[in-house]
Short mmCIF file of N, CA, C and O in Angstrom, two decimals:
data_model
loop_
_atom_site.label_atom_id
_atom_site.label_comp_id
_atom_site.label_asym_id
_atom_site.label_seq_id
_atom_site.Cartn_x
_atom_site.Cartn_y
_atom_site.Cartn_z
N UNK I 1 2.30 19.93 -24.14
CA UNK I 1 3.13 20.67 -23.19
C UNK I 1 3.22 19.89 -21.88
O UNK I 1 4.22 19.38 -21.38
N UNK I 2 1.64 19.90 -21.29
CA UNK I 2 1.88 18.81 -20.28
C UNK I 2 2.85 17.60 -20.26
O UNK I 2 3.48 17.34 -19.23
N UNK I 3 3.00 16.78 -21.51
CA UNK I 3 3.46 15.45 -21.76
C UNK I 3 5.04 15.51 -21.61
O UNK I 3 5.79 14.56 -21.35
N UNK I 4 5.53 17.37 -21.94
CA UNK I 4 6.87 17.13 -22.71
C UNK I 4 7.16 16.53 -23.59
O UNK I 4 8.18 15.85 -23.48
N UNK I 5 6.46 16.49 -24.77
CA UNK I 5 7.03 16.36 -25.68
C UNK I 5 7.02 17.32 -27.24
O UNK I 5 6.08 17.55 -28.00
N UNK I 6 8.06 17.61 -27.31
CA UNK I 6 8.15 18.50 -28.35
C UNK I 6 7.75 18.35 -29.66
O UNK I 6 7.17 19.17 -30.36
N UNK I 7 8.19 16.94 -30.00
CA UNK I 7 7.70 16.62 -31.57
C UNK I 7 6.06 15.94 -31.59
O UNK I 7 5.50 15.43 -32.56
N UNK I 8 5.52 16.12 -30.23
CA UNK I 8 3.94 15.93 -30.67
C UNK I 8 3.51 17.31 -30.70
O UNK I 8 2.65 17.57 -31.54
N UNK I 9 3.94 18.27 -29.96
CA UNK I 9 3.61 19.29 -29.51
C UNK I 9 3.35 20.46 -30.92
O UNK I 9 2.46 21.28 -31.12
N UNK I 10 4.64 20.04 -31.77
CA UNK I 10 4.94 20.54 -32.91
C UNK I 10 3.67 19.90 -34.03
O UNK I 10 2.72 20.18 -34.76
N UNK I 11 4.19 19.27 -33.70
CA UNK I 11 3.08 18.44 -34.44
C UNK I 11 1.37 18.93 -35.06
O UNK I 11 0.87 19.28 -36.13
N UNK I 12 0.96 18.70 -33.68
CA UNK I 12 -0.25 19.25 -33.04
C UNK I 12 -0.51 20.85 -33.74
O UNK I 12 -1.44 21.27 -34.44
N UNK I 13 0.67 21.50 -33.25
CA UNK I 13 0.05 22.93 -33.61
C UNK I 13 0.36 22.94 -35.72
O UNK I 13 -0.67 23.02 -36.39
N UNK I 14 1.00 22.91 -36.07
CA UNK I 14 1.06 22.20 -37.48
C UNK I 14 -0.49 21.79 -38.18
O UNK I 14 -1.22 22.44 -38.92
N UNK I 15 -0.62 20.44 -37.62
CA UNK I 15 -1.97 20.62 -37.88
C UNK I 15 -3.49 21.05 -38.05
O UNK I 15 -4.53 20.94 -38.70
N UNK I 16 -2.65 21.77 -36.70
CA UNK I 16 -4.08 22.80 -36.62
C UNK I 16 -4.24 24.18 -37.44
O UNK I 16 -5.31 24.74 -37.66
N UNK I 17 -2.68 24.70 -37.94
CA UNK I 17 -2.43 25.72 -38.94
C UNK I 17 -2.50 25.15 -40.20
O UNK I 17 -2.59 25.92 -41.16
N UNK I 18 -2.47 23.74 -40.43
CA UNK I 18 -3.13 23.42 -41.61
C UNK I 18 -4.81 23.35 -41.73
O UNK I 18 -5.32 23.14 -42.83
N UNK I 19 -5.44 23.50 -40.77
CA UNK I 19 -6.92 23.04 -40.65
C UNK I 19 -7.54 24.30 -40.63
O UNK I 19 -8.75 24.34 -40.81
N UNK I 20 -6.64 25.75 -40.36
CA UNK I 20 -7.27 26.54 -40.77
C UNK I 20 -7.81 27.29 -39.14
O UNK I 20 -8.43 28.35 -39.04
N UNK I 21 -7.39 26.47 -38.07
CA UNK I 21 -7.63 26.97 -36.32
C UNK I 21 -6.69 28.52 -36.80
O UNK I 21 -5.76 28.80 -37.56
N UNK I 22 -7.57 29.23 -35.85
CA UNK I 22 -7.88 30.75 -35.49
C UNK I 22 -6.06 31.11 -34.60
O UNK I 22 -6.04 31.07 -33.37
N UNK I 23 -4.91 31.40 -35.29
CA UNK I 23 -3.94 31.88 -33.90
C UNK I 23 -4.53 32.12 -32.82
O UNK I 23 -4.28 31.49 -31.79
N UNK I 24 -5.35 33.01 -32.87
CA UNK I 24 -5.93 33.43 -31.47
C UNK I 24 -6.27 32.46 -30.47
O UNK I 24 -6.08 32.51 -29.26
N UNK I 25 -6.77 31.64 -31.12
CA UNK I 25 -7.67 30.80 -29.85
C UNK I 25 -6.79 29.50 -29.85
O UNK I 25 -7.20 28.68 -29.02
N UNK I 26 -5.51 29.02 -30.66
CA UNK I 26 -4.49 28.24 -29.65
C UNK I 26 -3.60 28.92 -29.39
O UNK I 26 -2.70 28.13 -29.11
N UNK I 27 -3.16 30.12 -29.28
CA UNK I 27 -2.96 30.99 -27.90
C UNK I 27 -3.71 31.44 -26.38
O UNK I 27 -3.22 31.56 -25.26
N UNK I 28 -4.79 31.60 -26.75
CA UNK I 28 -5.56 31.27 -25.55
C UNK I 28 -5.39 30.38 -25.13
O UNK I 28 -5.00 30.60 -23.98
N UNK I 29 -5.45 28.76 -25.45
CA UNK I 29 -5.22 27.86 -24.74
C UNK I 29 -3.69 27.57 -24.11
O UNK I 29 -3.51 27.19 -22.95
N UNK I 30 -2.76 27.79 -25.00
CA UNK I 30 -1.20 27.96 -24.61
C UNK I 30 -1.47 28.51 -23.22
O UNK I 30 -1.50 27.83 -22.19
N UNK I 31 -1.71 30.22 -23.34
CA UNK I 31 -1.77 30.81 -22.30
C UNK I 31 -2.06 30.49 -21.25
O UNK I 31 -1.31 30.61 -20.28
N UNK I 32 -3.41 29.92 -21.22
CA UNK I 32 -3.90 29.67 -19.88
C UNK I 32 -3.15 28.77 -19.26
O UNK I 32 -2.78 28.89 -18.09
N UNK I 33 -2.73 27.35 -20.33
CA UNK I 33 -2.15 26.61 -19.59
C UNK I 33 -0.62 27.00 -18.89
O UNK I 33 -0.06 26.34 -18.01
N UNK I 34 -0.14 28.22 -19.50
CA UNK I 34 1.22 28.44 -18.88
C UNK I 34 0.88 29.40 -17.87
O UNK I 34 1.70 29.63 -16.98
N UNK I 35 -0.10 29.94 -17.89
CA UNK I 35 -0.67 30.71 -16.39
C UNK I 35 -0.92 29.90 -15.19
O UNK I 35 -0.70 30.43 -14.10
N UNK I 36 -1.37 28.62 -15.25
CA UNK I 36 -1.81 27.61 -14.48
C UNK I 36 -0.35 27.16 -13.96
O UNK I 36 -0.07 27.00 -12.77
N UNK I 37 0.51 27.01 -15.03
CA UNK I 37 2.23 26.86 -14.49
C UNK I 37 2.96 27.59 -13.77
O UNK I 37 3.78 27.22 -12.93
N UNK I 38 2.61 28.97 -14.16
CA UNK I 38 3.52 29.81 -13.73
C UNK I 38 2.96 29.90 -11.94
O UNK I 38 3.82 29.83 -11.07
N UNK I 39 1.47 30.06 -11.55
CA UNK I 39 0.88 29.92 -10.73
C UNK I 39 1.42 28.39 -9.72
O UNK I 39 1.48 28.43 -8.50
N UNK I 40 1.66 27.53 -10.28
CA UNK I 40 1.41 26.54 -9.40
C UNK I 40 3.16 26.34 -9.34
O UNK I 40 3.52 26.13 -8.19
N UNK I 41 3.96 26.35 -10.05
CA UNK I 41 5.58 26.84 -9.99
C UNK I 41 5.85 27.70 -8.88
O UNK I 41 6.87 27.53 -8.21
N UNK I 42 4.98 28.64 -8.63
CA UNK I 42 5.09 29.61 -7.57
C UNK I 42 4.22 29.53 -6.47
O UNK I 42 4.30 30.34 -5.56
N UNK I 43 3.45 28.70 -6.47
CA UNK I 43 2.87 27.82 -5.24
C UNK I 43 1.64 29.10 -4.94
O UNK I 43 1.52 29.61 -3.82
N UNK I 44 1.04 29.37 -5.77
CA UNK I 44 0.14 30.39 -5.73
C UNK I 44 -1.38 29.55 -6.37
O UNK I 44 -1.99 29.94 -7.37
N UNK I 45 -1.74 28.48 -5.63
CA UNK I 45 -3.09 28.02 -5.36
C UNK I 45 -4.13 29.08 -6.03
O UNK I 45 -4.76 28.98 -7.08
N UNK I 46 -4.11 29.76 -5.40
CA UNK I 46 -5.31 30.88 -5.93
C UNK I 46 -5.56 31.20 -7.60
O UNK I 46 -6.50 31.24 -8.39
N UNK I 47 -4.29 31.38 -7.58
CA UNK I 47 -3.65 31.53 -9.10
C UNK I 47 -4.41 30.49 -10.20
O UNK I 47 -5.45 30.69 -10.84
N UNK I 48 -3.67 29.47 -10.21
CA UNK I 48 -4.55 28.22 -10.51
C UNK I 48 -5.81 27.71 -10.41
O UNK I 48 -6.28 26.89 -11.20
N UNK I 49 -6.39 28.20 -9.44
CA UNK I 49 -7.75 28.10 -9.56
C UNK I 49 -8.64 29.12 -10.34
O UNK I 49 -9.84 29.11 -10.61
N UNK I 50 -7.71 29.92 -10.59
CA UNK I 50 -8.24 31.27 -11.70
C UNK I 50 -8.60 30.96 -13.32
O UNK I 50 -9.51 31.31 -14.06
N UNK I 51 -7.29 30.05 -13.50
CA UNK I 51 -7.46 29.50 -14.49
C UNK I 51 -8.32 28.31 -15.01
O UNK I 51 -8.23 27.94 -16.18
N UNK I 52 -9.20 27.69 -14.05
CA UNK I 52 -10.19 27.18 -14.54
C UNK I 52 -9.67 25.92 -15.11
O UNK I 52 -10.52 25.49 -15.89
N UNK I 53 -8.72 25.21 -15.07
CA UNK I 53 -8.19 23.92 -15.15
C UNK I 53 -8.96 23.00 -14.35
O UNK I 53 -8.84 23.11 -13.13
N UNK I 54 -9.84 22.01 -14.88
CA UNK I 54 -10.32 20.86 -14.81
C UNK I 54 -9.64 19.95 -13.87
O UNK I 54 -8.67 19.29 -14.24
N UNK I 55 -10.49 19.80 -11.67
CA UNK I 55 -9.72 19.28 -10.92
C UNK I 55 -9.13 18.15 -11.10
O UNK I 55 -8.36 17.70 -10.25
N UNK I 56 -9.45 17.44 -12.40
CA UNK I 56 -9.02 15.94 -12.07
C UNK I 56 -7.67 15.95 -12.87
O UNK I 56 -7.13 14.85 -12.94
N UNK I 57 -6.86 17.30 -13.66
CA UNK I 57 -6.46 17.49 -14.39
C UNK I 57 -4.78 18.22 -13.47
O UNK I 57 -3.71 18.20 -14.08
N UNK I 58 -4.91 18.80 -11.99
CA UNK I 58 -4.24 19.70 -11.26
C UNK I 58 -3.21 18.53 -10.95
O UNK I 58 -2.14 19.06 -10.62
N UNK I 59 -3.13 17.36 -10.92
CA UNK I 59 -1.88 16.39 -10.44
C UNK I 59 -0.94 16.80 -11.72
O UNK I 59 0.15 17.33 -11.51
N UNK I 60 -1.47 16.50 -13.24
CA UNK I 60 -0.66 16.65 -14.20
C UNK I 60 0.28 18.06 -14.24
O UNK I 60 1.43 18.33 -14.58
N UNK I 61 -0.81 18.73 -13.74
CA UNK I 61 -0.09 20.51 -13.73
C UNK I 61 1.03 20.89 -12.66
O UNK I 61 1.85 21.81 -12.71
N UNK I 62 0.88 20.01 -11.77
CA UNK I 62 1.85 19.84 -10.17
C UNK I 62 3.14 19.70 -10.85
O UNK I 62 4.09 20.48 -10.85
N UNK I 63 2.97 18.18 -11.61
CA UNK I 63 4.31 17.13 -12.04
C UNK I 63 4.91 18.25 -12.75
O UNK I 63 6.12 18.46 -12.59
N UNK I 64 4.11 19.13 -13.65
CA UNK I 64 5.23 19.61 -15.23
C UNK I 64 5.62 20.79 -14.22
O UNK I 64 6.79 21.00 -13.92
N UNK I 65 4.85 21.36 -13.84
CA UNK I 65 4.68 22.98 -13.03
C UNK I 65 6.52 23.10 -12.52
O UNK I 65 7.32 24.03 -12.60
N UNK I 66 6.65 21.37 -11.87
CA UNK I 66 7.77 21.39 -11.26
C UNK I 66 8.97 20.91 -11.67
O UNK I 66 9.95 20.75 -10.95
N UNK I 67 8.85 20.55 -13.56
CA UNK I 67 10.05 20.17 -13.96
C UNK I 67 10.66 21.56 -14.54
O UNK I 67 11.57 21.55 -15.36
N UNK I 68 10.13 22.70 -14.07
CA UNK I 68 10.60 24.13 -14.36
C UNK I 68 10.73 25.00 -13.80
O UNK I 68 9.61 25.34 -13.43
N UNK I 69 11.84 26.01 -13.26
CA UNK I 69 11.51 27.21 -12.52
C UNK I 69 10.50 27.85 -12.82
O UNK I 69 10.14 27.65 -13.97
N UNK I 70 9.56 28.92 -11.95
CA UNK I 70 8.68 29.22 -12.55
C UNK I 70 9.62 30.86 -13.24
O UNK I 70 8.86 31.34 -14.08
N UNK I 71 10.65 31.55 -13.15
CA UNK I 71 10.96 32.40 -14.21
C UNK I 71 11.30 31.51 -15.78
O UNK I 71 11.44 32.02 -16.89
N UNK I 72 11.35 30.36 -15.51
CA UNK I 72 11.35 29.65 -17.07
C UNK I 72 9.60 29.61 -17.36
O UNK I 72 9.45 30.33 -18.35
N UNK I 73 8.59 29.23 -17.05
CA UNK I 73 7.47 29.32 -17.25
C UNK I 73 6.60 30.83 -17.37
O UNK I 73 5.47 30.93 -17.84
N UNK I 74 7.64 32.20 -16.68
CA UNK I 74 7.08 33.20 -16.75
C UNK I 74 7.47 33.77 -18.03
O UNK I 74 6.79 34.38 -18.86
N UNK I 75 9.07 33.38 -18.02
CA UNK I 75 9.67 33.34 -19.82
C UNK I 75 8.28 33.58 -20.68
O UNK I 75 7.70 34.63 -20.94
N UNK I 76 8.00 32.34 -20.99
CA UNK I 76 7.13 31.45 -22.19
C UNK I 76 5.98 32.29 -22.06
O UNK I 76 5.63 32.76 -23.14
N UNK I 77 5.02 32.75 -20.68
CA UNK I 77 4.22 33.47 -20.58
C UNK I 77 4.74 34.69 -21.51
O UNK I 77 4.46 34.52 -22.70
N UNK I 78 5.21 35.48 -21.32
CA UNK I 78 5.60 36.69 -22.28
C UNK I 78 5.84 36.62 -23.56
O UNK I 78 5.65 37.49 -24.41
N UNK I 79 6.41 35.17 -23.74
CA UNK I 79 6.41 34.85 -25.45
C UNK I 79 5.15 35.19 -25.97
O UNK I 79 5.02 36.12 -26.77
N UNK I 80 3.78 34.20 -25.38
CA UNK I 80 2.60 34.77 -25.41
C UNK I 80 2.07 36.15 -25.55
O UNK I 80 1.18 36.41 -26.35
N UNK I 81 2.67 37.12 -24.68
CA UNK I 81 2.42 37.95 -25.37
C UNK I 81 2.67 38.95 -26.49
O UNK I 81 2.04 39.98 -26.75
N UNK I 82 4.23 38.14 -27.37
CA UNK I 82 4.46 38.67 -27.71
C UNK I 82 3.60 38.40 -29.14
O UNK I 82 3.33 39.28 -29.95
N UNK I 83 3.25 37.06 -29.27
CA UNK I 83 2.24 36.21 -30.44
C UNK I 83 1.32 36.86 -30.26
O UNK I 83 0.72 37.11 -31.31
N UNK I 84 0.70 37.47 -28.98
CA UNK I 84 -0.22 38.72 -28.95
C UNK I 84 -0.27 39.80 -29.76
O UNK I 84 -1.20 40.38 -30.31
N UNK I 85 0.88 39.96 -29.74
CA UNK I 85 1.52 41.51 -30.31
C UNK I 85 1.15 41.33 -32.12
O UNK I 85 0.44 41.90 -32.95
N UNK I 86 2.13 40.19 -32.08
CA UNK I 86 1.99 40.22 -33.70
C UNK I 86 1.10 39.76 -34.08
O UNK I 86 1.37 39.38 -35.22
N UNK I 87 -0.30 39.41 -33.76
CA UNK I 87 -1.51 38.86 -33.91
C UNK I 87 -1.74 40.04 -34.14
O UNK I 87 -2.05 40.20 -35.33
N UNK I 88 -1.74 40.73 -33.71
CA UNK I 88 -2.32 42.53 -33.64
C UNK I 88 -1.98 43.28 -34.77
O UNK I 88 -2.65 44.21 -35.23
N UNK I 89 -0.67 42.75 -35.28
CA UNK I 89 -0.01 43.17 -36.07
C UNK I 89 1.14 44.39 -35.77
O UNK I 89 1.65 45.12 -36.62
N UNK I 90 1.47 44.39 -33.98
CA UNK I 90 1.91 45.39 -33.57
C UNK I 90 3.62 44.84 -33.60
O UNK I 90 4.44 45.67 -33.99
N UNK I 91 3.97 43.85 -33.31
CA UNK I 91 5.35 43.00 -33.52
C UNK I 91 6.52 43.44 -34.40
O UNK I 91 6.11 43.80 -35.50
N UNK I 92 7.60 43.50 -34.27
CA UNK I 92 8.42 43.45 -35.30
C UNK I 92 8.20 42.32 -36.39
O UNK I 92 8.06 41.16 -36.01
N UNK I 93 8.17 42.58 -37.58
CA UNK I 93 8.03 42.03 -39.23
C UNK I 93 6.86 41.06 -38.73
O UNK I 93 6.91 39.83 -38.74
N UNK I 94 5.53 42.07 -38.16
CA UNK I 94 4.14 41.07 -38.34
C UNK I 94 3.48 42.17 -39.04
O UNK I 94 2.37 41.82 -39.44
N UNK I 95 3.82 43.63 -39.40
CA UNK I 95 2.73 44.20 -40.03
C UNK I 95 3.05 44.18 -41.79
O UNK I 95 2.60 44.97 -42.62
N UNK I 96 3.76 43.26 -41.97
CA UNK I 96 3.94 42.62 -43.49
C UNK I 96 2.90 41.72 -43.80
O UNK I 96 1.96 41.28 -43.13
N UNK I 97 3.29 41.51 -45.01
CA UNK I 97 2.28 40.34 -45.81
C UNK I 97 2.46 39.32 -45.37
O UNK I 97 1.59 38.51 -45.68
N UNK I 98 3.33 38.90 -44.68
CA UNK I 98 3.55 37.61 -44.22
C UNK I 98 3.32 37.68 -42.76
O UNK I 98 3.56 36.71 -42.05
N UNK I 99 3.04 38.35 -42.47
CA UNK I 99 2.60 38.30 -40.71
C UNK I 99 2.18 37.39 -40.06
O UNK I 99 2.32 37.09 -38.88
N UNK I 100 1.58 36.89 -41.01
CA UNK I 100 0.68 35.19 -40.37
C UNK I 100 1.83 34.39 -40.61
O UNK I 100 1.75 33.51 -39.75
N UNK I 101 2.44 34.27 -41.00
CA UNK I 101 3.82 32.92 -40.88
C UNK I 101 4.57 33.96 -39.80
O UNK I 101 4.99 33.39 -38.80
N UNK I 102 4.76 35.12 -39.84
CA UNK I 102 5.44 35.37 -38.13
C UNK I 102 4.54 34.79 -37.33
O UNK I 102 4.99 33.84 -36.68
N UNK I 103 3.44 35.05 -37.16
CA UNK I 103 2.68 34.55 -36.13
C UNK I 103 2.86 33.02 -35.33
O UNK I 103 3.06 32.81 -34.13
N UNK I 104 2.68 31.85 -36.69
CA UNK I 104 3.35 30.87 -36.50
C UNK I 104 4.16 30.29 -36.13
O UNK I 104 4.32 29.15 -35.69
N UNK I 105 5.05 31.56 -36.41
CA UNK I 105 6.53 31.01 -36.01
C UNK I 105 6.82 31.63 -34.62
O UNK I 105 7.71 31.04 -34.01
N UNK I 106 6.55 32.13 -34.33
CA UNK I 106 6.23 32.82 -32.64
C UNK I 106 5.93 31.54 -31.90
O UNK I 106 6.70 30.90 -31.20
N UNK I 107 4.19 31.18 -32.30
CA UNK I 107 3.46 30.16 -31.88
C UNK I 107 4.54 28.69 -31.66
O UNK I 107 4.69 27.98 -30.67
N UNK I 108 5.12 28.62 -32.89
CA UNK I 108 6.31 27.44 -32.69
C UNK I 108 7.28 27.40 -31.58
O UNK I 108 7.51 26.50 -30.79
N UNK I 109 7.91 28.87 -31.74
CA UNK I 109 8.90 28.45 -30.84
C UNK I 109 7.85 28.64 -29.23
O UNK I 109 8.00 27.62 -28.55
N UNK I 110 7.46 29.06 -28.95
CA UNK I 110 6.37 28.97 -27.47
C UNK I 110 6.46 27.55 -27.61
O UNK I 110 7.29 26.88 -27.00
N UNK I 111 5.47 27.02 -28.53
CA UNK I 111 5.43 25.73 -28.06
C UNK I 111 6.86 24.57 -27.89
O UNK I 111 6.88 23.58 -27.16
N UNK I 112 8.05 25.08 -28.83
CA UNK I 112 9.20 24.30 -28.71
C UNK I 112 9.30 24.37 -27.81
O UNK I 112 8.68 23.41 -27.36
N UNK I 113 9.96 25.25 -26.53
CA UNK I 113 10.20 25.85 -25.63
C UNK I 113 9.49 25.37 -24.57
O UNK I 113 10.12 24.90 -23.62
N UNK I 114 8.11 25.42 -24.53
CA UNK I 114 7.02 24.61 -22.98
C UNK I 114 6.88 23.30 -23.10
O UNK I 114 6.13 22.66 -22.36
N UNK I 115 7.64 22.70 -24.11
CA UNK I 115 7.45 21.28 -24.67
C UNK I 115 8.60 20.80 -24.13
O UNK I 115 8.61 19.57 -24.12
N UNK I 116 9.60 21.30 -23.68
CA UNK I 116 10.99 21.08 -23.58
C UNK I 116 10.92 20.42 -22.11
O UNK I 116 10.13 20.90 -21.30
N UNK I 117 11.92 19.07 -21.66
CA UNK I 117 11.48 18.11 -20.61
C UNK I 117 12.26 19.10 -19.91
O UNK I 117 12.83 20.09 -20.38
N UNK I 118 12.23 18.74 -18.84
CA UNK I 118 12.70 19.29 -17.45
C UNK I 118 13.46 18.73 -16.61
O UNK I 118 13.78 17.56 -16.85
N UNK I 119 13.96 19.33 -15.44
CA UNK I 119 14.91 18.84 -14.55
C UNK I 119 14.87 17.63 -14.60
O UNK I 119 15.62 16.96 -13.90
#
């Protein structure tokens, strides 16, 4: 996400739904990092420091923070929760048998979407 790039980004999460990683916990990480965006997009310091992002790490978060409005980064935040939702199984067509490929596919487009370059 940081990098902008979509087809590693894709990539990445792919592999990790082949390896058997928990939805939950690369949503947690999604999250935080688009909390750290949406925060520093909106020049809310405090914010960002909430999120616990690693200082040597806050230049990278500056550069992307600002190739996006932060209502495009608050967007993607809510996608999140909506991969929330159907994690839960509360989502439209996640309390099926296939819920876990909704899930995924939630997870995908989030990540298409925060992967996407900027201004």
């Amino acid at each position: 996400v940081l990098d902008a790039d979509r087809e590693r980004a894709l990539y990445l999460l792919s592999r990790l739904r082949s390896e058997g990683t928990e939805p939950l916990l690369i949503l947690w990480v999604i999250a935080r990092d688009l909390r750290a965006l949406v925060a520093l997009a909106g020049n809310d310091q405090a914010g960002f420091k909430r999120t616990r992002i690693p200082a040597f790490l806050a230049r990278r978060y500056q550069a992307r923070a600002r190739m996006l409005p932060a209502s495009s980064w608050q967007r993607l935040l809510a996608g999140c929760a909506e991969v929330d939702r159907c994690i839960k199984g509360l989502g439209d067509g996640c309390n099926t048998a296939d819920g876990g490929a909704r899930v995924w596919a939630l997870l995908d487009q989030v990540m298409l979407h925060a992967s996407r370059p900027g201004r």
